[in-house]
CSV table of C-alpha atoms and ligand atoms in Angstrom, one decimal:
chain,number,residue,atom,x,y,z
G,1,UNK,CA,-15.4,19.6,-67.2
G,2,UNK,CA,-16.4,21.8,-64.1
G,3,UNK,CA,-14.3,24.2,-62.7
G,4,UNK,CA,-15.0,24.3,-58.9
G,5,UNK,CA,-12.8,27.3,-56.6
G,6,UNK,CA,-14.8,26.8,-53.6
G,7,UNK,CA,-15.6,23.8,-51.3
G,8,UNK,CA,-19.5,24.6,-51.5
G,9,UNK,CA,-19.1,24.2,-55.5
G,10,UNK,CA,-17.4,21.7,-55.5
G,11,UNK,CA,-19.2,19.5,-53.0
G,12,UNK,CA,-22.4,20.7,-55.2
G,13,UNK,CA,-20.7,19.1,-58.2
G,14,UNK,CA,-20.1,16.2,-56.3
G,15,UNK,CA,-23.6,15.7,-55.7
G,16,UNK,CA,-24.5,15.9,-59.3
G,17,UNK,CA,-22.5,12.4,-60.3
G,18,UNK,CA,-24.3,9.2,-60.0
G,19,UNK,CA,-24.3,8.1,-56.7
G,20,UNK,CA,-22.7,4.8,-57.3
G,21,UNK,CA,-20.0,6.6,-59.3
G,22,UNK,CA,-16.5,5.6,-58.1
G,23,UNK,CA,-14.4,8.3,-58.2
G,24,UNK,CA,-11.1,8.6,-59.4
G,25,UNK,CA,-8.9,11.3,-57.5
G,26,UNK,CA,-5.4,13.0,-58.6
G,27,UNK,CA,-4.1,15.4,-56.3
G,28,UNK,CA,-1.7,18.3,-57.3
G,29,UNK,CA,-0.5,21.1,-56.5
G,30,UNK,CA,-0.7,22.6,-59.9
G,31,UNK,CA,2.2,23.6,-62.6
G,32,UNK,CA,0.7,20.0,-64.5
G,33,UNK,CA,3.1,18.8,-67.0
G,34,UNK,CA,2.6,15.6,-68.9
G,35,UNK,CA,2.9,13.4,-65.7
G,36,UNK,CA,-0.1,15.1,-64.2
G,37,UNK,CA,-1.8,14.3,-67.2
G,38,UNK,CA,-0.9,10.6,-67.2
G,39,UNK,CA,-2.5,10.3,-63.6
G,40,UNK,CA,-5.3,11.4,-65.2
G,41,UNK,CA,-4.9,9.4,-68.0
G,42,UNK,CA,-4.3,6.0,-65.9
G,43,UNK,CA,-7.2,7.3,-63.4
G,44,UNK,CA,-9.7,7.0,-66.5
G,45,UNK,CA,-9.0,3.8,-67.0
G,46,UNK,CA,-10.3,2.8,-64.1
G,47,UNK,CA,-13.0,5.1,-63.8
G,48,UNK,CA,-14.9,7.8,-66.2
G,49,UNK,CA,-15.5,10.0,-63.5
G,50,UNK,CA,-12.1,11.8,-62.6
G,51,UNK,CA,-11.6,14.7,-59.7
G,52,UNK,CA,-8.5,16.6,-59.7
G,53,UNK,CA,-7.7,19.1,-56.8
G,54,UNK,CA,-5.0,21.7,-57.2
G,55,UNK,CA,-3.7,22.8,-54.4
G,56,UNK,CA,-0.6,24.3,-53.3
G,57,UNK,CA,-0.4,23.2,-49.5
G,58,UNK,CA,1.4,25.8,-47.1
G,59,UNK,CA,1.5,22.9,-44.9
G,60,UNK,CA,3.8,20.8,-46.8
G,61,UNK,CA,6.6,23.6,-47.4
G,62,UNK,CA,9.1,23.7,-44.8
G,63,UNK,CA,11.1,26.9,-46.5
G,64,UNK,CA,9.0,29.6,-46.9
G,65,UNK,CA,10.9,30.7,-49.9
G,66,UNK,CA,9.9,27.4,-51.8
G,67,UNK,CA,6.1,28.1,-51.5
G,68,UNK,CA,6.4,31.1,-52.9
G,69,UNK,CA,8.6,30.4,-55.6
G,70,UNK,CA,6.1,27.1,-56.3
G,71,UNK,CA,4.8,27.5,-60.1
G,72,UNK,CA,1.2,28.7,-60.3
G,73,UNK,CA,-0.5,28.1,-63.4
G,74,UNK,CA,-4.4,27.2,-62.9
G,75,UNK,CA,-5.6,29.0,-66.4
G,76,UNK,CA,-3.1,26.7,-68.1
G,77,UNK,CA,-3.8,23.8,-65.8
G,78,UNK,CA,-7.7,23.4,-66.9
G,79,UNK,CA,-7.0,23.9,-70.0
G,80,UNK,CA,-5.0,21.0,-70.1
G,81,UNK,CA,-7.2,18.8,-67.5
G,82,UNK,CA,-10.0,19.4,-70.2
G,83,UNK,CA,-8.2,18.2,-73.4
G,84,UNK,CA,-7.3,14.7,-70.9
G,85,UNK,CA,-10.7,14.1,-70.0
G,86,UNK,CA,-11.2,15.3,-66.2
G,87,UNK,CA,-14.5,15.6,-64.8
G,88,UNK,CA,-14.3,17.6,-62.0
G,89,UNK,CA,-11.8,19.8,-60.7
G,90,UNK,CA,-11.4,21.6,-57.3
G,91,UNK,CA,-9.5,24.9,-56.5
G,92,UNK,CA,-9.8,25.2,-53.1
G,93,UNK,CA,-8.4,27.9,-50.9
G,94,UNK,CA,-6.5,27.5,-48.0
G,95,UNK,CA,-9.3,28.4,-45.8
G,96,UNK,CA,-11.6,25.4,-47.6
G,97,UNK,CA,-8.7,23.1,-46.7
G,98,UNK,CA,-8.1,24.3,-43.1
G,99,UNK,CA,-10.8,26.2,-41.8
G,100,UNK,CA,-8.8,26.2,-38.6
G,101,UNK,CA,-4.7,25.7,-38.0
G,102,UNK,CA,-4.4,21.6,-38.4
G,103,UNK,CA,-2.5,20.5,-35.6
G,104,UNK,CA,-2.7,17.2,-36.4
G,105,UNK,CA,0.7,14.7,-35.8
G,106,UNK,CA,0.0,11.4,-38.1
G,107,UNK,CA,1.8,8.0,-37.1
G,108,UNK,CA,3.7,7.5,-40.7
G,109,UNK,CA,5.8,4.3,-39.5
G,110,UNK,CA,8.9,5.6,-39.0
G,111,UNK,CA,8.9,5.7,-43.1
G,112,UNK,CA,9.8,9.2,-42.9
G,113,UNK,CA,13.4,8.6,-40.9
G,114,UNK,CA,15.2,8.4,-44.2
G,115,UNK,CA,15.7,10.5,-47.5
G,116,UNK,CA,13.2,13.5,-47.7
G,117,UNK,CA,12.0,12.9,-44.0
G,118,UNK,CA,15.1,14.3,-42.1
G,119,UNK,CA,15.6,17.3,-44.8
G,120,UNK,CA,12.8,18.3,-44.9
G,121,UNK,CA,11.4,18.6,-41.4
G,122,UNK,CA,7.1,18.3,-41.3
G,123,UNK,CA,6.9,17.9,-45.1
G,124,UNK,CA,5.1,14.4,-45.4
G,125,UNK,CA,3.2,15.5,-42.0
G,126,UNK,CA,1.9,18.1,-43.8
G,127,UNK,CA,1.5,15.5,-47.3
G,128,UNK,CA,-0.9,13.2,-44.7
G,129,UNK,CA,-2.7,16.7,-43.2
G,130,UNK,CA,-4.0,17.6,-46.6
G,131,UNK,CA,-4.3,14.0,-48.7
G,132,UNK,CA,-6.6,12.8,-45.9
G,133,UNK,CA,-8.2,16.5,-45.6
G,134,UNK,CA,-9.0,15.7,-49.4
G,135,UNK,CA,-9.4,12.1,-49.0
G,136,UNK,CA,-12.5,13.2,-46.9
G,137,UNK,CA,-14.0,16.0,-48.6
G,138,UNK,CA,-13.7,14.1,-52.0
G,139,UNK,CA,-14.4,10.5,-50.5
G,140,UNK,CA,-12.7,9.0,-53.9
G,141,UNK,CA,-12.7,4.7,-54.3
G,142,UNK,CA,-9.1,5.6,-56.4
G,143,UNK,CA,-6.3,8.2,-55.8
G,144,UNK,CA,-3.5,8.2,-58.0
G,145,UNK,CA,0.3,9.6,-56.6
G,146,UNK,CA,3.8,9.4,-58.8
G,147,UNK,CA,6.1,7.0,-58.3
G,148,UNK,CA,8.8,10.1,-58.6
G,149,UNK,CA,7.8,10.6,-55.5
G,150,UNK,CA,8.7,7.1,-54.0
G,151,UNK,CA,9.0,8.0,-50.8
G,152,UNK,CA,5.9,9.9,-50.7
G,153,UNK,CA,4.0,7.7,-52.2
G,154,UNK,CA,4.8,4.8,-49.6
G,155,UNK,CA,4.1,7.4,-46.5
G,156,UNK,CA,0.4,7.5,-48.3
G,157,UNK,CA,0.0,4.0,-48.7
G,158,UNK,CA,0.7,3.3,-45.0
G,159,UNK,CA,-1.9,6.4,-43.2
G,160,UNK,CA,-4.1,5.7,-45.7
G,161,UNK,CA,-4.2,1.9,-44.1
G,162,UNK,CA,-3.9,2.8,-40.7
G,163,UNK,CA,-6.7,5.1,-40.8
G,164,UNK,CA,-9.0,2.8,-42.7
G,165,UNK,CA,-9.5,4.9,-45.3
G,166,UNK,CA,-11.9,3.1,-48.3
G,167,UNK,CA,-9.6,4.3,-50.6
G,168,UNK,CA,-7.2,2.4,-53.4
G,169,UNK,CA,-3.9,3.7,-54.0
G,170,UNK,CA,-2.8,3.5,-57.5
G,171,UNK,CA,1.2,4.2,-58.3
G,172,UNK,CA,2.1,5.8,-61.8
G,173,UNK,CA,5.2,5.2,-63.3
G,174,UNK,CA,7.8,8.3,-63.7
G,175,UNK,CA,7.4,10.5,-67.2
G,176,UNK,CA,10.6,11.6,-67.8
G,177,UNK,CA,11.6,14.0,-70.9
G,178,UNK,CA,13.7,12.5,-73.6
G,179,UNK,CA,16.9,13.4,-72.5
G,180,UNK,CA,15.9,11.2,-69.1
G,181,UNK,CA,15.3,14.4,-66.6
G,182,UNK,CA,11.9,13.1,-64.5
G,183,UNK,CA,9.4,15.2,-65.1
G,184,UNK,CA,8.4,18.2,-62.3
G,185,UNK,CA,6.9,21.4,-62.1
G,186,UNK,CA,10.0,22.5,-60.7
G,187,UNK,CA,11.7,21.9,-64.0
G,188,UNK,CA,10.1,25.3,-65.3
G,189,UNK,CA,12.4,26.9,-62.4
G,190,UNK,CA,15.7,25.4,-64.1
G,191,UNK,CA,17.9,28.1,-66.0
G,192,UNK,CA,18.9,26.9,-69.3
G,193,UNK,CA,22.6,26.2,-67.6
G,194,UNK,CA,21.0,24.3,-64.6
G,195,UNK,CA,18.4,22.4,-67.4
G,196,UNK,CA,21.5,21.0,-69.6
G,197,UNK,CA,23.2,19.6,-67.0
G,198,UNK,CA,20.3,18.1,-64.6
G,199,UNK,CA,19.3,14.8,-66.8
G,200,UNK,CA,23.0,13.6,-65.4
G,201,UNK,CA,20.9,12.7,-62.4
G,202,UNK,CA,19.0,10.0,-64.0
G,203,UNK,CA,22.2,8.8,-65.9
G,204,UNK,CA,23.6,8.2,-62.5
G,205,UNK,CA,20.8,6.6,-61.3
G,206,UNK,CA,21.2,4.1,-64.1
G,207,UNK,CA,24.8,3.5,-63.6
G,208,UNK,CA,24.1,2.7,-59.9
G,209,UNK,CA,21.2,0.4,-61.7
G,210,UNK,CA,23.5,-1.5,-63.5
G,211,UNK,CA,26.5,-1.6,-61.0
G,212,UNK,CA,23.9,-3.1,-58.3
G,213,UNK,CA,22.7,-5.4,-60.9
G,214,UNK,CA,26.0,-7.1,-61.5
G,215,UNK,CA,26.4,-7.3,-57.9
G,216,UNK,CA,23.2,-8.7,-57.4
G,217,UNK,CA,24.5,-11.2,-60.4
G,218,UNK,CA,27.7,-12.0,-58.1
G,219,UNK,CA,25.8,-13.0,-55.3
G,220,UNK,CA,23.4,-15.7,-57.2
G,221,UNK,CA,26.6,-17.2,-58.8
G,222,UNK,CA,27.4,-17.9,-55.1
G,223,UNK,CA,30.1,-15.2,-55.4
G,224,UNK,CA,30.4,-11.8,-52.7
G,225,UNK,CA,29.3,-8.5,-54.5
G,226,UNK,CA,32.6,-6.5,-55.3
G,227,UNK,CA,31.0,-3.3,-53.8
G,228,UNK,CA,28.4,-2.5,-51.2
G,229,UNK,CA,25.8,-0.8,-51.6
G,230,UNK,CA,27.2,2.1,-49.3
G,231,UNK,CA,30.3,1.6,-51.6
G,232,UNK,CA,27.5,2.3,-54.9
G,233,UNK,CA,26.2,5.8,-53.4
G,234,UNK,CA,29.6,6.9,-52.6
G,235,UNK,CA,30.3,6.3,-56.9
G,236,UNK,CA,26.7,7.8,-57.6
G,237,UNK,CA,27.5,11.0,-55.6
G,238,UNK,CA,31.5,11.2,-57.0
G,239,UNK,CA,29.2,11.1,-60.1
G,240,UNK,CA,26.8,13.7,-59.5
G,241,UNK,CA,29.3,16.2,-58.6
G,242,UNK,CA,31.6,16.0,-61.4
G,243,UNK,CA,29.1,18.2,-62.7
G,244,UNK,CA,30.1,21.3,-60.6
G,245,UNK,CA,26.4,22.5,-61.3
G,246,UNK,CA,25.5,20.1,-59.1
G,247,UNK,CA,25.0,19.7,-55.4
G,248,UNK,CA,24.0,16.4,-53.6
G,249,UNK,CA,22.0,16.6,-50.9
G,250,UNK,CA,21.5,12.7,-50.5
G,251,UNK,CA,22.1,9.4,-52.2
G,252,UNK,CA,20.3,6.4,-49.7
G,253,UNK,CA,19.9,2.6,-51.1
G,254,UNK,CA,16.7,1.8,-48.9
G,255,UNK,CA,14.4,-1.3,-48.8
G,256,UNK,CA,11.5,-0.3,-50.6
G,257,UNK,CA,9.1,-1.5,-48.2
G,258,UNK,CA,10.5,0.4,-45.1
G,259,UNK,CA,12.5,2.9,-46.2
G,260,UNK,CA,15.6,2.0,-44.1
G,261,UNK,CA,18.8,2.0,-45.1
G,262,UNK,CA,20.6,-1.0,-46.2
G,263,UNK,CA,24.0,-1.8,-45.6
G,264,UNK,CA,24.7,-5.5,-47.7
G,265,UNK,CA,22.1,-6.6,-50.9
G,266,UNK,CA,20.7,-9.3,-49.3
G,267,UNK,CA,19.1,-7.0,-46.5
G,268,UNK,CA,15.8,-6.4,-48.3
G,269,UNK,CA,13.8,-8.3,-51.4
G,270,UNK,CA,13.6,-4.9,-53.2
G,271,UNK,CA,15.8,-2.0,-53.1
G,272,UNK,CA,15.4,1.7,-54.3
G,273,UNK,CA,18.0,4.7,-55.1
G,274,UNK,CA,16.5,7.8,-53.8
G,275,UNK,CA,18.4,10.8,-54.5
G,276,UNK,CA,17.8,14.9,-53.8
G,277,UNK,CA,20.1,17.3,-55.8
G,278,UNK,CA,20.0,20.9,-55.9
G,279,UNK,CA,20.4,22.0,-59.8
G,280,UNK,CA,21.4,26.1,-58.5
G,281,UNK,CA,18.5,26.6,-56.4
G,282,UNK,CA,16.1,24.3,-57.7
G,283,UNK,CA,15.8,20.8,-55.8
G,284,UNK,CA,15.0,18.2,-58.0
G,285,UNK,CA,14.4,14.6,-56.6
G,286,UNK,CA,14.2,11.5,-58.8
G,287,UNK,CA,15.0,7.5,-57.5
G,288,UNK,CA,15.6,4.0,-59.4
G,289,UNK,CA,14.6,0.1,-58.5
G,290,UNK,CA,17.8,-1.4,-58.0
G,291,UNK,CA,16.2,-5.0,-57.2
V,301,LIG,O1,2.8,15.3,-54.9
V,301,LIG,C1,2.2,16.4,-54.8
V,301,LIG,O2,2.0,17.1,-55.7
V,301,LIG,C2,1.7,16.8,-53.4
V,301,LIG,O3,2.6,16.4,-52.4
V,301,LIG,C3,0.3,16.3,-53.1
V,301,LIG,C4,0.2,14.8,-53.0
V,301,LIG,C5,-0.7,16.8,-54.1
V,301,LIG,C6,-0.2,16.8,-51.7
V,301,LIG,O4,-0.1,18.2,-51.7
């Protein structure tokens, strides 16, 4: 595996694959746990040759406090992106990603009105600044996102269409750790009080899972669902913060597709839970398919 902390290496490793190769590309911004690792592992089964960037992207942090607080663990991360089988990987530094301030405003299709979008003001602008910054500079035919990060993942989806980028978007599934808690290099952040008590999050999630799916039952038996879906988040966040570690920030039942809010379960084909809840100080996000 190379090792590459500048642009000019890594765009001289580049140059030394085949020239037909067709790249596989994970981007992170470091701290890997084993769901890092099974981007990589799914990206090798599409393709033996395997970039991984790790960068932490100022541009994507809307609280100052949170990027500095953001794990960093590059030693620990090669290691591990050798053992999985990467080819390449790219350190770059903030002045290889943005020579210059990128003032850049993307269209993302009004996807970015609901859950994270609103809380986080310029976070997926700054997602779309630095996955097409990357998406040029490593000019991949895959890249390979979490679907943990649902939301996220559908903002890339749509820029990387509307800009015409060449580029396949491949969604992972969520690794989670036994006890259900997805897994995120914000985790490492939990105190051991905060990290007992956050895998509630998922068991909500499930509840709401199965309480939309007997609703959903209700309504093909010709019958009207017994709650709404505004009715189900209302239970999900009575739920969360029985746990008075716990703080919800949001609970939203959207279409998948758009991202907008739905208000009876016949409004969209599929549905998602997306939920953000802080853990003390840690945010942790995590969603479900509810149809
Ligand atoms: O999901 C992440 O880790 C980041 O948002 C990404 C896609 C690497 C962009 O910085």
């Amino acid at each position: 595996m190379i090792v590459c902390c500048s642009l000019a290496d890594f765009q001289q490793a580049l140059a030394s694959l085949p020239k037909d190769c067709e790249l596989g590309f994970v981007p992170t911004m470091g701290a890997l746990h084993k769901g890092h690792i099974s981007l990589v592992q799914n990206a090798l089964k599409y393709t033996p040759n395997v970039a991984v960037s790790i960068f932490v992207n100022p541009t994507q942090f809307n609280n100052p406090s949170d990027l500095a607080s953001y794990p960093r663990t590059v030693e620990a991360d090669c290691r591990r992106l050798a053992e999985a089988g990467a080819t390449i990987v790219f350190v770059p530094s903030v002045e290889d990603i943005y020579p210059e301030a990128d003032t850049r405003v993307f269209d993302l299709g009004g996807l970015d009105k609901t859950g994270e979008g609103p809380r986080r003001p310029g976070h997926f602008n700054g997602v779309a600044q630095v996955v097409t910054r990357l998406f040029d500079i490593v000019k991949p035919k895959y890249a390979f996102f979490g679907e943990k990060d649902f939301q996220q993942l559908a903002i890339i989806r749509y820029f990387t269409k509307k800009l015409g980028y060449p580029v396949e978007i491949i969604a992972c599934p969520t690794l989670r750790e036994p006890d259900g808690l997805a897994m995120s290099s914000r985790n490492t952040l939990l105190t051991p009080e905060h990290r007992a008590i956050a895998p509630s999050i998922y068991k909500v999630l499930k509840n709401a899972q199965q309480g939309a799916a007997q609703n959903l039952q209700l309504i093909v038996n010709g019958k009207n669902a017994e709650t709404t879906p505004s009715e189900l988040v209302q239970i999900a966040i009575g739920e969360i913060e029985k746990e008075p570690l716990l703080k919800t920030e949001y609970v939203e039942i959207v279409n998948s597709l758009n991202l907008q809010i739905i208000n009876k379960w016949d409004d969209a084909q599929d549905i998602q839970m997306c939920t953000a809840v802080y853990a003390g100080n840690v945010r942790l996000i995590d969603n479900i398919k509810l149809k």
